[in-house]
Amino acid sequence: MIIDLLKKAKKVAVLTGAGISAESGVPTFRGEGGLWRNYNPQELATPEAFARDPGLVWEWYNWRREIIHPLEPNKGHKFIADLEKNTSDFTLITQNIDGLHQKAGSKNCVELHGNIWRVRCVREEKVFELSDVPLKDIPPVCECGSILRPDIVWFGESLDPEVMSIAYNAVKNCDFMMVVGTSAVVQPAASFPLIARQNGAYVVEINAEKTPISGMVDESLIGKAGEIFGKLKP
Ligand code: OAD
């Protein structure tokens, strides 16, 4: 059924969250085994925390970079990358910063919250890739002498309007939307499935547990994304 709808769909949008990377070994923020319990991202991923103690915030990111660096995409990432190859109009919108979708071959990928491998100069706003693991000098410093920060959207910061506009258009215009591995509590991403549905899309959620949007989508499949995608393969 889902596979048939996907084959027929002309415009497909996929929204992913931390749960899609869980089977690769990336800790999630919430839910079973969530990173949340040992660390509180809401206290570290803020401009205030960075202004107060950039070294501490960078140590946290350094730790996360070390975890993510050796990890490989899983069946879920690969299913989504294959889906893109077989769909003429396809947009992947991810809240993840780990880069695993791109590693799996996804091309048209909108990163709502940035990317852990990119850094940004706090003075010049210059953005570049810094993939050394671990970073030896913390906090890292730009050529201009200013501190570099992760190119990530922190709590209390606005999303890039250009990125938002691409994501919003894809959500509004798709005829099939798949929502994978997100607790659907962080805005604006949490509203995307509802906007898609209001605009006529068939919306399928795949998540390890029920979420606030489970009762508002067309189908909610509860289970591990990798296993569910394995069964969806035609
Ligand atoms: P969360 O950690 O909030 O939610 C992950 C969801 O994935 C939970 O509902 C889990 O039950 C589910 N899950 C876990 N393992 C799974 C699996 N194998 N298959 C399917 N589902 C699984 O992550 P996000 O919703 O992505 O923002 O969180 C949204 C944002 O909040 C993040 O981007 C981050 C965080 O604060 C920033 O850092 C700005």
XYZ file of C-alpha atoms and ligand atoms in Angstrom:
273
model
C 0.000 0.000 0.000
C 2.616 2.549 1.080
C 4.979 1.384 -1.638
C 2.197 1.750 -4.249
C 1.400 5.257 -3.057
C 5.082 6.149 -3.117
C 5.439 4.866 -6.674
C 2.461 6.943 -7.784
C 3.498 10.098 -5.913
C 4.859 12.911 -8.059
C 6.247 15.038 -5.245
C 7.662 13.389 -2.166
C 8.946 15.052 0.999
C 10.651 13.209 3.824
C 11.236 14.686 7.272
C 13.734 12.982 9.544
C 14.884 13.365 13.130
C 17.416 11.762 15.436
C 15.595 8.387 15.381
C 16.664 7.663 11.787
C 20.302 7.705 12.911
C 19.733 5.726 16.120
C 20.402 2.384 14.410
C 23.723 3.781 13.175
C 24.699 4.490 16.791
C 23.943 8.210 17.091
C 22.262 8.902 20.447
C 18.835 10.523 20.188
C 17.812 13.556 22.242
C 14.618 12.129 23.667
C 12.978 8.721 23.982
C 14.581 5.432 24.970
C 18.361 5.775 25.268
C 18.170 9.491 24.547
C 21.205 11.700 24.938
C 18.979 13.977 26.975
C 19.403 11.922 30.134
C 23.156 12.313 30.538
C 23.490 15.780 29.093
C 20.971 18.503 28.753
C 21.311 19.878 25.226
C 19.028 22.754 26.112
C 21.671 24.011 28.542
C 24.598 23.543 26.164
C 23.158 24.270 22.717
C 22.404 27.923 23.329
C 24.136 31.175 22.413
C 24.154 32.066 26.128
C 26.036 28.875 27.070
C 28.558 29.560 24.299
C 29.081 33.165 25.402
C 29.544 32.006 29.011
C 31.849 29.052 28.351
C 32.771 28.341 24.704
C 35.273 25.703 25.824
C 32.598 23.632 27.563
C 30.215 23.836 24.598
C 33.029 22.846 22.240
C 33.995 19.917 24.451
C 30.423 18.652 24.144
C 30.503 19.015 20.354
C 33.935 17.423 20.223
C 32.520 14.413 22.082
C 29.577 14.213 19.689
C 31.859 14.570 16.660
C 33.961 11.674 17.956
C 30.854 9.503 18.356
C 29.471 10.330 14.915
C 32.708 10.278 12.900
C 33.137 6.478 12.426
C 29.413 5.758 12.023
C 27.841 4.530 8.818
C 24.386 5.144 7.344
C 21.819 2.410 8.028
C 18.960 0.836 6.057
C 16.726 3.816 6.765
C 19.174 6.365 5.330
C 19.705 4.082 2.324
C 15.987 3.588 1.698
C 15.551 7.370 1.618
C 18.533 7.832 -0.718
C 17.101 5.166 -3.083
C 13.677 6.753 -2.928
C 15.184 10.034 -4.125
C 16.707 8.268 -7.145
C 13.270 6.951 -8.122
C 11.269 10.140 -7.556
C 11.330 13.090 -9.928
C 10.528 15.717 -7.294
C 12.019 14.807 -3.951
C 13.050 16.832 -0.907
C 14.597 15.484 2.240
C 14.266 17.750 5.254
C 16.338 16.705 8.230
C 16.690 18.007 11.746
C 19.878 15.986 12.053
C 23.323 17.497 11.972
C 25.284 14.249 11.548
C 25.658 14.218 7.747
C 24.651 10.523 7.496
C 21.969 11.164 4.871
C 24.571 12.643 2.539
C 26.928 9.748 3.315
C 24.130 7.388 2.197
C 23.822 9.250 -1.122
C 20.996 11.704 -0.485
C 21.414 14.803 -2.639
C 18.522 17.181 -2.176
C 18.834 17.437 1.577
C 17.715 20.472 3.543
C 19.458 20.634 6.915
C 17.162 22.622 9.180
C 19.512 22.685 12.157
C 22.895 22.909 10.415
C 25.750 20.422 10.275
C 28.209 19.317 12.934
C 31.092 19.242 10.448
C 30.713 22.919 9.558
C 31.951 25.832 11.652
C 31.245 29.541 11.476
C 33.353 32.523 12.478
C 31.497 34.513 15.112
C 32.862 37.793 13.704
C 32.854 37.399 9.910
C 30.039 34.807 9.655
C 32.343 32.884 7.281
C 31.301 29.207 7.093
C 33.611 26.319 6.322
C 34.105 22.634 6.926
C 36.249 21.479 9.822
C 36.190 17.729 10.012
C 39.245 17.044 12.249
C 38.374 14.567 14.970
C 39.033 15.282 17.734
C 39.640 19.008 17.480
C 42.877 19.577 19.361
C 42.569 23.271 20.073
C 39.395 24.121 21.857
C 37.736 26.452 21.171
C 38.935 26.530 17.539
C 39.936 29.922 16.212
C 39.411 31.514 12.783
C 42.248 32.974 10.672
C 40.964 36.394 11.732
C 41.555 35.534 15.394
C 37.897 35.198 16.390
C 36.371 32.116 17.916
C 34.664 29.616 15.622
C 31.303 28.150 16.590
C 29.523 25.064 15.272
C 27.344 25.998 12.270
C 24.305 24.745 14.112
C 21.008 26.384 14.988
C 20.866 26.604 18.757
C 17.865 26.951 21.039
C 16.587 30.488 20.886
C 18.053 31.099 17.415
C 16.102 31.475 14.187
C 16.330 29.052 11.331
C 17.928 30.296 8.134
C 15.024 31.890 6.192
C 16.261 30.492 2.872
C 16.434 26.962 4.289
C 12.995 27.415 5.839
C 11.504 28.593 2.577
C 12.827 25.566 0.630
C 11.525 23.207 3.318
C 8.157 24.917 3.565
C 7.591 24.829 -0.201
C 8.422 21.134 -0.337
C 6.060 20.417 2.547
C 3.202 22.466 1.105
C 3.472 21.029 -2.392
C 4.206 17.348 -1.801
C 1.593 14.670 -2.374
C 3.308 12.125 -0.119
C 5.183 12.836 3.077
C 7.115 10.445 5.247
C 8.106 11.463 8.784
C 10.815 9.318 10.328
C 12.367 9.177 13.797
C 11.291 12.471 15.251
C 9.567 13.084 18.576
C 7.699 15.895 16.766
C 7.986 18.326 19.649
C 10.489 20.843 18.275
C 9.095 23.543 16.006
C 8.886 24.362 13.192
C 9.571 20.794 11.987
C 6.824 19.365 14.200
C 4.223 21.286 12.186
C 5.444 20.167 8.772
C 3.471 16.895 8.649
C 0.280 18.734 9.563
C 0.860 21.427 6.939
C 1.480 18.723 4.328
C -1.735 16.940 5.271
C -3.763 20.152 5.235
C -2.511 20.654 1.705
C -3.664 17.231 0.565
C -0.601 15.030 1.079
C -0.787 11.457 2.342
C 1.353 11.442 5.488
C 3.034 8.383 6.983
C 4.914 8.468 10.262
C 7.545 5.886 11.214
C 8.740 6.088 14.805
C 9.798 3.851 17.672
C 6.989 5.223 19.837
C 3.828 7.266 19.502
C 4.285 11.030 19.177
C 1.970 14.048 19.434
C 1.303 13.797 15.682
C 0.550 10.050 15.580
C -3.197 10.591 15.703
C -3.116 13.302 13.044
C -1.382 11.469 10.191
C -2.790 8.948 7.702
C -0.669 6.065 8.955
C 1.570 5.748 11.982
C 3.947 2.778 11.926
C 5.486 2.074 15.306
C 8.857 0.348 15.302
C 12.493 0.757 14.407
C 12.913 2.632 11.147
C 15.450 0.163 9.725
C 13.112 -2.773 10.319
C 10.059 -1.013 8.913
C 11.934 0.137 5.819
C 13.183 -3.448 5.380
C 9.575 -4.614 5.178
C 8.585 -1.776 2.834
C 11.097 -2.811 0.183
C 9.153 -4.066 -2.824
P 14.320 13.268 19.463
O 15.461 12.640 20.189
O 13.493 14.270 20.165
O 13.323 12.119 18.982
C 13.788 10.956 18.379
C 12.597 10.042 18.174
O 13.061 8.910 17.461
C 11.969 9.543 19.478
O 10.551 9.695 19.408
C 12.362 8.063 19.517
O 11.359 7.244 20.083
C 12.499 7.750 18.036
N 13.418 6.638 17.727
C 14.469 6.169 18.434
N 15.056 5.160 17.810
C 14.369 4.943 16.658
C 14.482 4.021 15.574
N 15.438 3.103 15.523
N 13.583 4.129 14.575
C 12.595 5.058 14.587
N 12.430 5.933 15.589
C 13.313 5.895 16.606
O 14.925 13.836 18.104
P 14.335 14.946 17.132
O 12.875 14.820 16.990
O 15.191 14.898 15.930
O 17.671 20.254 17.861
O 14.663 16.259 17.944
C 14.430 17.478 17.338
C 15.475 18.468 17.718
O 15.550 18.573 19.138
C 16.880 18.079 17.324
O 17.193 18.409 15.999
C 17.712 18.876 18.269
C 16.928 18.635 19.539
O 17.026 19.571 20.488
C 18.770 21.030 17.980
O 19.809 20.610 18.415
C 18.562 22.417 17.530
